[in-house]
Short mmCIF file of C-alpha atoms in Angstrom, two decimals:
data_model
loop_
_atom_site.label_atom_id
_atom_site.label_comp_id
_atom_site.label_asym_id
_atom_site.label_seq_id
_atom_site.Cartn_x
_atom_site.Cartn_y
_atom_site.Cartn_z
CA UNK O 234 133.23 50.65 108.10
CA UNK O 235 131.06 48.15 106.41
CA UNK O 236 131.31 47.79 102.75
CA UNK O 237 128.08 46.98 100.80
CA UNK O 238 128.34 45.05 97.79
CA UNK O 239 125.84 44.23 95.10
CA UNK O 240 125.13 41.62 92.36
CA UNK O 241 126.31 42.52 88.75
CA UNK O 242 124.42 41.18 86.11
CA UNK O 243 124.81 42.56 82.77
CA UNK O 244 126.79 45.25 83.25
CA UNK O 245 124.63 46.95 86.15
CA UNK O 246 125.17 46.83 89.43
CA UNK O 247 121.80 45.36 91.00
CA UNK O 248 119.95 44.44 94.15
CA UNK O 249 118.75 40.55 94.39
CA UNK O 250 115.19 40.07 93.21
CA UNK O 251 113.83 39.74 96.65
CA UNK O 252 116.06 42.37 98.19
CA UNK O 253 117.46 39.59 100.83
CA UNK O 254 121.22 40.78 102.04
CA UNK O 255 123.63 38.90 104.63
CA UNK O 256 126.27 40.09 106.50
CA UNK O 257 130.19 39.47 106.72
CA UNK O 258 131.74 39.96 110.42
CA UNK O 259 135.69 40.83 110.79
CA UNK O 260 136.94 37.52 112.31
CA UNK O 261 139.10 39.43 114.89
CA UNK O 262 136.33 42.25 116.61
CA UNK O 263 132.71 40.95 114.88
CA UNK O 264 132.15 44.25 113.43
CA UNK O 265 130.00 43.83 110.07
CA UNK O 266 132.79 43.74 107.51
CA UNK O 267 130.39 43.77 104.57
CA UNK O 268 126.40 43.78 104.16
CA UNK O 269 126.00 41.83 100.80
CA UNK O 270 122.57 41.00 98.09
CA UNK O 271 121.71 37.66 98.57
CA UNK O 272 121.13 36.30 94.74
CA UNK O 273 117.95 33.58 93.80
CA UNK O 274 117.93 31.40 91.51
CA UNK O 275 115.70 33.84 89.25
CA UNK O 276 119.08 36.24 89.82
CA UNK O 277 120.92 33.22 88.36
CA UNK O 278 118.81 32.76 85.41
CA UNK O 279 119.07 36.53 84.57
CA UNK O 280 122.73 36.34 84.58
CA UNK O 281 123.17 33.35 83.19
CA UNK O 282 120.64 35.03 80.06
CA UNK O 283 122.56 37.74 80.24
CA UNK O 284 126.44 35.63 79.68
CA UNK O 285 124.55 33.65 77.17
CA UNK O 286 123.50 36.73 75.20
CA UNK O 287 126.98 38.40 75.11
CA UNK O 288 128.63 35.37 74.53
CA UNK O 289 127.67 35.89 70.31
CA UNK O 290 129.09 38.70 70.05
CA UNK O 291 132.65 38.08 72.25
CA UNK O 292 133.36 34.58 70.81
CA UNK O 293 133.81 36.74 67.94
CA UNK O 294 136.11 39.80 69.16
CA UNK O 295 139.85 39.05 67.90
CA UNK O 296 142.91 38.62 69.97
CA UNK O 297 143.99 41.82 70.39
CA UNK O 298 140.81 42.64 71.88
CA UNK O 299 140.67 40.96 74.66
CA UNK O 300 144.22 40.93 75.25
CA UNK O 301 143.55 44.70 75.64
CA UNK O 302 141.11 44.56 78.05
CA UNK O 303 142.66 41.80 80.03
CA UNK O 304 145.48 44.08 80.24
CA UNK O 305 143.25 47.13 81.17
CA UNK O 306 141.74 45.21 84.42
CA UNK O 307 145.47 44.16 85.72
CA UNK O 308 145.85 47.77 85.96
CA UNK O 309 142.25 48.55 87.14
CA UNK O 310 143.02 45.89 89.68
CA UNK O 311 146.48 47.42 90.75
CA UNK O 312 144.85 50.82 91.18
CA UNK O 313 142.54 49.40 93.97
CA UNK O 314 145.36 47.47 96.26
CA UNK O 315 144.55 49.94 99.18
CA UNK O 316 140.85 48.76 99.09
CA UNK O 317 141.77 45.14 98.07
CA UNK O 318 143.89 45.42 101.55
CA UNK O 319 141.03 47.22 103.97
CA UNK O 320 138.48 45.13 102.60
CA UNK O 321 140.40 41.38 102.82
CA UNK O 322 141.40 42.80 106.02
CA UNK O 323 138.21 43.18 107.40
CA UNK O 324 136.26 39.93 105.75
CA UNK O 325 138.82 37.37 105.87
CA UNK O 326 141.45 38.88 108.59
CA UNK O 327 144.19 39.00 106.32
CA UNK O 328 147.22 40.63 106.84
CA UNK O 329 148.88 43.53 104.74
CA UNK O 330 151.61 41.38 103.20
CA UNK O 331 148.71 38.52 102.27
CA UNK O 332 146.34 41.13 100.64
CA UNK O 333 148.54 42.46 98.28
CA UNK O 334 150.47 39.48 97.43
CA UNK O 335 146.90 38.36 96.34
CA UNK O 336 146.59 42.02 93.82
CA UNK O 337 149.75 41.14 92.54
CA UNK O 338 149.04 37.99 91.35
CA UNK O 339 146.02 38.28 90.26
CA UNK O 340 147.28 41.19 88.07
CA UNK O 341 149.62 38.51 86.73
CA UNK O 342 147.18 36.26 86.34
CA UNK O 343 145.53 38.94 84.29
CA UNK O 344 148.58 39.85 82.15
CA UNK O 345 149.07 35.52 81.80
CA UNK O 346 145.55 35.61 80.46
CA UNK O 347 146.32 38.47 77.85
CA UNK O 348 148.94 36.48 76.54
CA UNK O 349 147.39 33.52 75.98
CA UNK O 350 144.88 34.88 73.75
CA UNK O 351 146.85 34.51 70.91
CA UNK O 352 148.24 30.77 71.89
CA UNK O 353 144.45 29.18 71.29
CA UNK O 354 145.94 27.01 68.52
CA UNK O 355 144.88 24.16 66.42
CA UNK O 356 146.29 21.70 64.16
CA UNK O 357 146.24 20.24 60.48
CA UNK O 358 145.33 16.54 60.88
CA UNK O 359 146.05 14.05 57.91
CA UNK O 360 143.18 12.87 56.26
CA UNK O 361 142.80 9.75 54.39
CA UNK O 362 140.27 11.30 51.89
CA UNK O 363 142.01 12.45 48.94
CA UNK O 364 141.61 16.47 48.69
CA UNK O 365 140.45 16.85 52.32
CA UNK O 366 141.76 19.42 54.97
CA UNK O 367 141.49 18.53 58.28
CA UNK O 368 141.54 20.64 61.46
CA UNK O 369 141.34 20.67 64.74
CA UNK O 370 139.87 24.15 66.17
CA UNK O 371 140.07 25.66 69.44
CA UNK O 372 136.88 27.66 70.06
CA UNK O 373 135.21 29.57 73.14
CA UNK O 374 132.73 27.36 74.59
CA UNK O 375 130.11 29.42 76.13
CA UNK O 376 129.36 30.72 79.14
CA UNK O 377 131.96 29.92 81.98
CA UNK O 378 130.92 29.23 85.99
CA UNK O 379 133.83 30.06 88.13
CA UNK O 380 133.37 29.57 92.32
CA UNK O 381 136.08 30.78 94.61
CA UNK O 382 136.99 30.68 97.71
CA UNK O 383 137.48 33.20 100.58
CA UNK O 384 141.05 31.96 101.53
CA UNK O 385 142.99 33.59 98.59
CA UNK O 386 139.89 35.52 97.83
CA UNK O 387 141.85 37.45 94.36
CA UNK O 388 143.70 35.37 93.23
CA UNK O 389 141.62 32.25 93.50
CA UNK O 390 138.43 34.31 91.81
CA UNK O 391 140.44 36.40 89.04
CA UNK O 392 141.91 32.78 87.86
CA UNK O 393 138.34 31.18 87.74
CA UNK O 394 137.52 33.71 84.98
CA UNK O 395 140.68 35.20 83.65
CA UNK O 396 141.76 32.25 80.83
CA UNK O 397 138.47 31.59 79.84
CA UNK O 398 137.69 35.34 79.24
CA UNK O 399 140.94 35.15 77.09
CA UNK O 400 139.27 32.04 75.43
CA UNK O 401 136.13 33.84 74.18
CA UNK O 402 133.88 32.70 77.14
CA UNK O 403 131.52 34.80 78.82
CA UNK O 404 131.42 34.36 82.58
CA UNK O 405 129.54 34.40 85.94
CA UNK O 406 131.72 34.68 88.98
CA UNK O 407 130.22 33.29 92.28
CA UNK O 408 131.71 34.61 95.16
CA UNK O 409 132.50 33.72 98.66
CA UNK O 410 129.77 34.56 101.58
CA UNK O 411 133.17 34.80 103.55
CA UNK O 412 134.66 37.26 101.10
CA UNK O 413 131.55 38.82 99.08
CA UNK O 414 133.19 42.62 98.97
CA UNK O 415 136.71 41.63 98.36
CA UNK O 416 135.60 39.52 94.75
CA UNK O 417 133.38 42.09 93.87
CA UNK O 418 136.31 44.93 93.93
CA UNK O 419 137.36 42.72 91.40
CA UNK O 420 134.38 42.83 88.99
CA UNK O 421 134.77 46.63 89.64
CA UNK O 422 137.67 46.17 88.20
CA UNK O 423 136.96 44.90 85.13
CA UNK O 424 133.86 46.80 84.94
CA UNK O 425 136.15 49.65 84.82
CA UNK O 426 138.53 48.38 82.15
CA UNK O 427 135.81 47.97 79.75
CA UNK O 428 134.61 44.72 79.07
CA UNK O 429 130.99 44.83 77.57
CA UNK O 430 127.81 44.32 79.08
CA UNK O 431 126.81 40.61 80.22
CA UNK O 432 130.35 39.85 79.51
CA UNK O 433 131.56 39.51 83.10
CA UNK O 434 128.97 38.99 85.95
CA UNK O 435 128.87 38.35 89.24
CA UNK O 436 126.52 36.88 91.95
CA UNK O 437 126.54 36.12 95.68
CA UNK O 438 124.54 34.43 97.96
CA UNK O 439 124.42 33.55 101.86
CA UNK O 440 124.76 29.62 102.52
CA UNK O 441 121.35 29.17 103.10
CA UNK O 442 120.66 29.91 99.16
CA UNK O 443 123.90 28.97 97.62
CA UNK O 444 122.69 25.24 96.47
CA UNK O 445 119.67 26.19 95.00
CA UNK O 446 121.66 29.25 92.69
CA UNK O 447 124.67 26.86 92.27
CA UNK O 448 122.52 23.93 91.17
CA UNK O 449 120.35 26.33 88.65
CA UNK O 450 123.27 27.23 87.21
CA UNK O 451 124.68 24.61 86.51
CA UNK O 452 121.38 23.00 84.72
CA UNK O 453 120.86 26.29 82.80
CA UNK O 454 121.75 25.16 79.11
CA UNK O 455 124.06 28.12 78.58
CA UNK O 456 126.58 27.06 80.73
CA UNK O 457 128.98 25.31 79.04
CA UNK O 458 132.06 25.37 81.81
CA UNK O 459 132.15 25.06 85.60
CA UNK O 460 135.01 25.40 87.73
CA UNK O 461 135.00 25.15 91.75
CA UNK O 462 138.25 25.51 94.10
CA UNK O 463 137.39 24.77 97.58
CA UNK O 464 136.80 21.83 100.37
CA UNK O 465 136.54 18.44 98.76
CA UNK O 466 133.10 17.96 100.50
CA UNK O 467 131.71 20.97 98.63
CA UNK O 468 133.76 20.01 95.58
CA UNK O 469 131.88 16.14 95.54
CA UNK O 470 128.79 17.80 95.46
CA UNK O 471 129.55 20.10 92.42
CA UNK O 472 131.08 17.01 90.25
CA UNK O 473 127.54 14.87 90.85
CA UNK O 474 125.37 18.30 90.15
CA UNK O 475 127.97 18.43 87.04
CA UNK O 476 127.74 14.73 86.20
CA UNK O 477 124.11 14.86 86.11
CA UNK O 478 123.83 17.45 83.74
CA UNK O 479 126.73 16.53 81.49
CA UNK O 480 129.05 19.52 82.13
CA UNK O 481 132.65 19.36 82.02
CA UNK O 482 134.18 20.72 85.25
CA UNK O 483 137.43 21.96 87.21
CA UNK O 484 137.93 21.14 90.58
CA UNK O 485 140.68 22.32 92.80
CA UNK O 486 139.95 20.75 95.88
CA UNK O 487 141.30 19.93 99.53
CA UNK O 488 144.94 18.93 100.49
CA UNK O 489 146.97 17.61 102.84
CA UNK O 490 150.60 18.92 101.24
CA UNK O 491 153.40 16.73 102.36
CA UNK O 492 157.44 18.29 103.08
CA UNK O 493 159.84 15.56 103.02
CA UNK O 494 163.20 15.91 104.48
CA UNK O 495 165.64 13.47 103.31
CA UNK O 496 168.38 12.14 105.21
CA UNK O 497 170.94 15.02 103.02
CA UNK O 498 168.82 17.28 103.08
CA UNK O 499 170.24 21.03 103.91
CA UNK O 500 168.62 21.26 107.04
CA UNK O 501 168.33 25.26 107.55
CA UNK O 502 166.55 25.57 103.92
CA UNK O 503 164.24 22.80 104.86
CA UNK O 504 163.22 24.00 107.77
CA UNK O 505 162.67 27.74 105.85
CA UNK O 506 160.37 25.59 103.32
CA UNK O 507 158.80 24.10 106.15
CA UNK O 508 158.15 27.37 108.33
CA UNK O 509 156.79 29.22 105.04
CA UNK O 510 154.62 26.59 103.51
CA UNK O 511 152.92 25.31 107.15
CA UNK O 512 152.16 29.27 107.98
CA UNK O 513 151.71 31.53 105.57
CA UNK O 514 148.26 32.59 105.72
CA UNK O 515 148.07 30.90 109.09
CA UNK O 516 148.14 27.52 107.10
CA UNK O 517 145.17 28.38 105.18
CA UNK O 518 146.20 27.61 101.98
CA UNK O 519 144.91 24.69 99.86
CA UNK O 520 149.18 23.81 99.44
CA UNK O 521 150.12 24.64 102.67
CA UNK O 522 152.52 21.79 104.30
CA UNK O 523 149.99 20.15 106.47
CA UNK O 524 152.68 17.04 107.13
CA UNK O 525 156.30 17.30 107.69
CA UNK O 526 157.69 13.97 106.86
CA UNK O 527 161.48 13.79 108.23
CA UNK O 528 164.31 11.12 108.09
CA UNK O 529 164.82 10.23 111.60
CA UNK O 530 168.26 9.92 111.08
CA UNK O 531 168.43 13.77 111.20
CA UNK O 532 164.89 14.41 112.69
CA UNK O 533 166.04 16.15 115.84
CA UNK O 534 168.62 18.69 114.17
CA UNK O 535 165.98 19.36 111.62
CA UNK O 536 163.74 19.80 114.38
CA UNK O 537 165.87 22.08 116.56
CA UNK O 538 165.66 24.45 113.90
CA UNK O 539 162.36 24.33 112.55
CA UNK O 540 161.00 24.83 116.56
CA UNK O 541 163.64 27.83 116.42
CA UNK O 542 162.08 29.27 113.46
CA UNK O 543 158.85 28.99 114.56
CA UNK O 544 159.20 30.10 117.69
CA UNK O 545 160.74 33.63 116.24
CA UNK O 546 158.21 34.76 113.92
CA UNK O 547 157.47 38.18 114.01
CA UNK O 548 154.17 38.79 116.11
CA UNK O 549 151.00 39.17 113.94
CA UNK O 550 152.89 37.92 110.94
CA UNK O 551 150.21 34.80 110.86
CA UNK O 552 147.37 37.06 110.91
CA UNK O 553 144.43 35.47 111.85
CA UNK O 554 142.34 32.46 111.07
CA UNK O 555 139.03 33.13 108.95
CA UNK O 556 136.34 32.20 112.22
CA UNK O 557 135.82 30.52 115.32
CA UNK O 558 134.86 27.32 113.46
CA UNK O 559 138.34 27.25 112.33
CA UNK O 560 139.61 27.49 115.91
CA UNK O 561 137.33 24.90 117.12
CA UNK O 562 138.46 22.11 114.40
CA UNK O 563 142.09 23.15 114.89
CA UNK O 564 141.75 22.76 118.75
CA UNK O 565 139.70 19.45 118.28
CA UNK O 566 142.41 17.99 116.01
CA UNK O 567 145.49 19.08 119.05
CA UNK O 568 143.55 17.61 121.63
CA UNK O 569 143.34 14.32 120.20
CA UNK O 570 146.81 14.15 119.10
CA UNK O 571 147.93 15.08 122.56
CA UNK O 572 145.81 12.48 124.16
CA UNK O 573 147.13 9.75 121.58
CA UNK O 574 150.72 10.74 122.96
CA UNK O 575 151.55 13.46 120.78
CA UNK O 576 153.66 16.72 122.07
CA UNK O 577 153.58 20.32 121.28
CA UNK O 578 156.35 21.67 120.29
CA UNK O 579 155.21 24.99 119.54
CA UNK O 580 152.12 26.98 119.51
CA UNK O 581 148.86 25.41 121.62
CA UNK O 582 145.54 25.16 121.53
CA UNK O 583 143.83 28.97 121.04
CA UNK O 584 140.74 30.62 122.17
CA UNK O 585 140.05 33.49 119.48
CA UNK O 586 140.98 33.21 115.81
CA UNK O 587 144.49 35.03 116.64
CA UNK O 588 146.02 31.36 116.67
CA UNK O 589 149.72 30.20 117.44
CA UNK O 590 152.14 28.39 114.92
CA UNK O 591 151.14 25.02 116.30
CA UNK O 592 153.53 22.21 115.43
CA UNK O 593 152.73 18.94 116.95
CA UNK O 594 155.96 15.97 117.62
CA UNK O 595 155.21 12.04 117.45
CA UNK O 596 151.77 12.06 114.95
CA UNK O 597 150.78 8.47 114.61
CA UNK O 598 148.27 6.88 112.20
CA UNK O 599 145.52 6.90 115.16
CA UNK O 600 145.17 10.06 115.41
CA UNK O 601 143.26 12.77 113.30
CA UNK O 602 146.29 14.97 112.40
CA UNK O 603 147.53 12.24 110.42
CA UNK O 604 144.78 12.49 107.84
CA UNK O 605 142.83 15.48 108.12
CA UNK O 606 143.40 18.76 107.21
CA UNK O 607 143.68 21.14 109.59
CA UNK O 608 143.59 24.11 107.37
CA UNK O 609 144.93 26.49 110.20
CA UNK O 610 148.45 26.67 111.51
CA UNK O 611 148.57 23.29 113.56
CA UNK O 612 150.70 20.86 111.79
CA UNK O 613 152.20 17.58 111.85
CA UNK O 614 156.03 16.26 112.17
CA UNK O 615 155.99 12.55 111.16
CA UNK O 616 159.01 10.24 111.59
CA UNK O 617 159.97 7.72 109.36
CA UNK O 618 163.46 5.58 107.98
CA UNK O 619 164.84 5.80 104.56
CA UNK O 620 163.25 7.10 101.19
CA UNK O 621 160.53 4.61 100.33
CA UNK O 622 158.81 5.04 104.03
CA UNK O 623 159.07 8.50 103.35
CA UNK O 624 157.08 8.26 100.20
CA UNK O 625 154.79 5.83 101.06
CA UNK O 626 153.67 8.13 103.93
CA UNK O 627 152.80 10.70 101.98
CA UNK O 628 151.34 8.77 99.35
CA UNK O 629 149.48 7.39 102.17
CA UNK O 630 147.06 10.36 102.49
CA UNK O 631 143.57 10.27 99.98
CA UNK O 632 144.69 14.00 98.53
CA UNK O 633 147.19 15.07 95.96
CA UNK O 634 147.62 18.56 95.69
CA UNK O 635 150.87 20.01 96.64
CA UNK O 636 153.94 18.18 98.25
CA UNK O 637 157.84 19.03 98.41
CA UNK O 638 161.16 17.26 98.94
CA UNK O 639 164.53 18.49 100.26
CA UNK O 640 167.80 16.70 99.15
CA UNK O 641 171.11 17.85 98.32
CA UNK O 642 170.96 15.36 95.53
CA UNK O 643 168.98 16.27 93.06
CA UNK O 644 168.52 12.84 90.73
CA UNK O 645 167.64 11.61 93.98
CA UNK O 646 165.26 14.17 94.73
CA UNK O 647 164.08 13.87 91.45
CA UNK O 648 163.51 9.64 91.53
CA UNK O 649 161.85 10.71 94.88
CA UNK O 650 159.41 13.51 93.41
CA UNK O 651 158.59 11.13 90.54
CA UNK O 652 156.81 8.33 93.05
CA UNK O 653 154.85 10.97 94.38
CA UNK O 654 150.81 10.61 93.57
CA UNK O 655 150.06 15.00 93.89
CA UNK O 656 149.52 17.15 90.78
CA UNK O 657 152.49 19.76 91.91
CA UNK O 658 156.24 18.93 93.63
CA UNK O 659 158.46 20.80 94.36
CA UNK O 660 162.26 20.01 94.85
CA UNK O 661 164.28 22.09 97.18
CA UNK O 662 161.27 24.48 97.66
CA UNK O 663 157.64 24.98 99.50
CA UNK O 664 154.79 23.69 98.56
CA UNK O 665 153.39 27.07 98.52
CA UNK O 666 153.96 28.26 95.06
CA UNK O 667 152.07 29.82 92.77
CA UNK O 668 152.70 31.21 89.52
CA UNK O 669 150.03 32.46 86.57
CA UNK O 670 151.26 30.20 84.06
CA UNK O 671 152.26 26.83 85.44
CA UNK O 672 149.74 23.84 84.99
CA UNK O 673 148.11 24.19 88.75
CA UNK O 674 145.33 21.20 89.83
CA UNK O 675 145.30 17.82 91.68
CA UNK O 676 144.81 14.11 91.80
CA UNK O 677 142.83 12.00 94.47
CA UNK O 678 140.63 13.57 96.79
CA UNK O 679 142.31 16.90 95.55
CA UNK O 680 140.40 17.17 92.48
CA UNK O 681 141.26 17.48 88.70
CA UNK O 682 141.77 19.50 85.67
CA UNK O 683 144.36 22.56 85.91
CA UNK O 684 144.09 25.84 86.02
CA UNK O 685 147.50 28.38 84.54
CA UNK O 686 148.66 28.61 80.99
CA UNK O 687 147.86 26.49 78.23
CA UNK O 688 146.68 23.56 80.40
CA UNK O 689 143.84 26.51 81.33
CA UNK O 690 143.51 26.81 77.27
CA UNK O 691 142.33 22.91 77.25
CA UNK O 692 140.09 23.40 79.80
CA UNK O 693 137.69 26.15 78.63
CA UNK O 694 137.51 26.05 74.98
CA UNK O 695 136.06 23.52 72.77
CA UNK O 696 138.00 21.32 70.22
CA UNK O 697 136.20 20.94 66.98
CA UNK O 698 136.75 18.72 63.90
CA UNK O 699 136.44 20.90 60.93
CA UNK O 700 136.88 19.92 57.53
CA UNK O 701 137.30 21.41 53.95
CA UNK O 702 136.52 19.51 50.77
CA UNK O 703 139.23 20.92 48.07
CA UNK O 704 138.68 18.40 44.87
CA UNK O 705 135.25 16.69 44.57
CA UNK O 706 135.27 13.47 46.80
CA UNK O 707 133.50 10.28 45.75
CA UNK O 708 131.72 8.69 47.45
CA UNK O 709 129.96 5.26 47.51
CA UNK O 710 126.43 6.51 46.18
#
């Protein structure tokens, strides 16, 4: 069944000014998954009008407010996890499990967001003019451009507009052309829970359009706030449109998550951590564990039991990977290793998007598995002696997203996690993890800012400088 989906602009649902649509195909049978408006750049400017217009009348709406309608769409949202499932099924392959983890936390992400409307804070600065009160004030700061991804398709596009709804922003959501249907259940969603017109919009636009309606956008004077997650080639791009014109932006970007094994480690939960953060999603996550870095002095019983692992997931528990572009880069990236001297332990190369856990023994510098990311379930084991050539591997790589280290120790795990260069570690666990309020974002190639929490709070408001005059100041003249 193919799901149409529209553009919403100012609280109607409506067709793209020249009535251009694309498709979607399901990855796995190349039915049409979704038949989807293709927005212009005049559709931009009308929803960016639109944001701009509402956006006097919401910076003003108290706390309790939007906290209730935040809380409104979690539920909205939760009532649609059977069509959130069939539809992320069909445009992005993913499995059951995968589609509703995604509802549930972007209803937390939701509920996060309805709590932090009442944590935009300020402060009482000391002045050195007699009689003068001086604040700092936290303040919505406009209309908000979030761009997701099709990958985690909810979560990723609910946390692009949640906080800075809670921040007394008005937004424009630009979807995925991988996942167009699945991020507009969303705006149903909120459509549904109430927020007021121009509010909440939402455009999307084949590939062929999307830098001509990105780059309008972002050069409209209401937009105040951008925020991209994606590939760090897109994500370039986006910062030099967003340096041009001066706007302050997000990015969330590519990784290449290092797991590092230390020579205590406790070798059965490592190889859990591993097994979970290299394939959930078939390894198309932006933290999945794209390099397992192991002590060799315990590399092959780590190994035994990782291959073990691997080898006796369930059947269809991967899912599949997004398209045949994805299958042709992941086979690329085995077939090089291999002929470099690499060996498969698991897994192999694949032929339709239903892809193997693919781990790959004996990756060396030379070879593209080393540095690129394979976003797909083909991953690299890398060997290496002792605790600083463990961390200089993995600091080795131009991103910084995600990364993990097992040790029984934990101040050593901890001296360990300190050296290295990614925005998120995590001791004794994945790098997979995700949570509504933690401080989530890169460094290096990965991007900057953070998403989650209070660190979200910083990002989309404005800090002003606001003073009151209490006794009569003199001044010079």
């Amino acid at each position: 069944m193919t799901t149409r989906c529209t553009l919403f602009i100012d609280g109607n649902s409506v067709k793209a000014k020249d009535e251009r649509t694309f498709e979607r195909h399901n990855p796995v049978d190349g039915t049409v998954a979704s038949l989807s408006d293709s927005a212009t750049p005049d559709d931009a400017l009308l929803a960016a009008e639109a944001a701009s217009r509402a956006f006097a009348l919401w910076c003003r709406t108290t706390p309790a407010e939007r906290r209730s309608l935040l809380l409104n769409a979690a539920d909205e949202l939760e009532k649609r996890s059977d069509k959130f499932v069939a539809v992320m099924a069909a445009e992005t392959g993913a499995t059951p499990h995968w589609a509703g983890f995604n509802v549930h936390l972007g209803a937390e992400i939701l509920r996060e967001a309805a709590a932090l409307t009442t944590q935009i804070d300020g402060q009482l600065i000391p002045s050195n003019v007699p009689g003068n009160l001086a604040m700092g004030v936290r303040q919505g700061a406009g209309v908000v451009l979030g761009m997701a991804p099709w990958n985690a398709p909810v979560i990723l596009a609910v946390r692009a507009i949640a906080t800075p709804l809670a921040c007394g922003n008005t937004v424009i959501l630009k979807g995925s052309e991988l996942s167009p249907a699945t991020q507009g259940l969303i705006i149903q969603a909120l459509h549904a829970a109430g927020f007021p017109s121009g509010v909440v919009n939402y455009l999307t636009c084949d590939p062929e359009q999307t830098p001509a309606v990105v780059e309008s956008l972002i050069a409209h004077p209401a937009i105040r706030r951008v925020n991209f997650t994606g590939s760090t080639g897109v994500g370039r791009k986006i910062a030099e449109t967003c340096g041009r014109h001066l706007k302050p932006v997000v990015l969330e970007l590519g990784g290449k998550a290092p797991l590092l094994v230390l020579d205590d480690a406790d070798l059965t939960q490592a190889a859990a951590g591993a097994t979970f953060g290299a394939f959930a999603n078939s390894g198309q996550i932006c933290m999945s564990t794209e390099r397992i870095i192991v002590d060799s002095a315990i590399a092959n019983g780590f190994i035994d039991q990782l291959v073990s692992r691997v080898k006796n997931l369930p059947d269809g528990l991967l899912g599949p990977v997004v398209d045949q572009r994805t299958v042709t880069r992941c086979n690329a990236l085995i077939a090089d290793a291999v002929a470099k001297g690499a060996r498969i332990l698991t897994g192999g190369p694949g032929e339709t998007t239903q892809m193997r856990a693919t781990l790959i023994d004996g990756v060396t510098r030379d070879m593209r598995l080393w540095s690129e990311e394979s976003f797909g379930p083909v991953k690299a084991i890398l060997r290496a002696s002792g605790d600083d050539e463990l961390i200089a591997i993995a600091n080795e790589s131009e991103y910084g997203l995600s990364s993990a280290v097992y040790s029984r120790d934990t101040a050593r795990a901890w001296n360990v996690a300190q050296q290295l260069q990614t925005g998120i570690c995590h001791i004794n666990g994945p790098t997979v993890h995700d949570e509504a309020q933690m401080p989530f974002g890169g460094c290096k190639s990965s991007g900057y800012g953070r998403f989650g929490g209070r660190a979200g709070i910083h990002e989309f408001t404005e800090l002003r400088w606001i003073t009151l005059q209490i006794t009569p100041r003199q001044l010079p003249f």
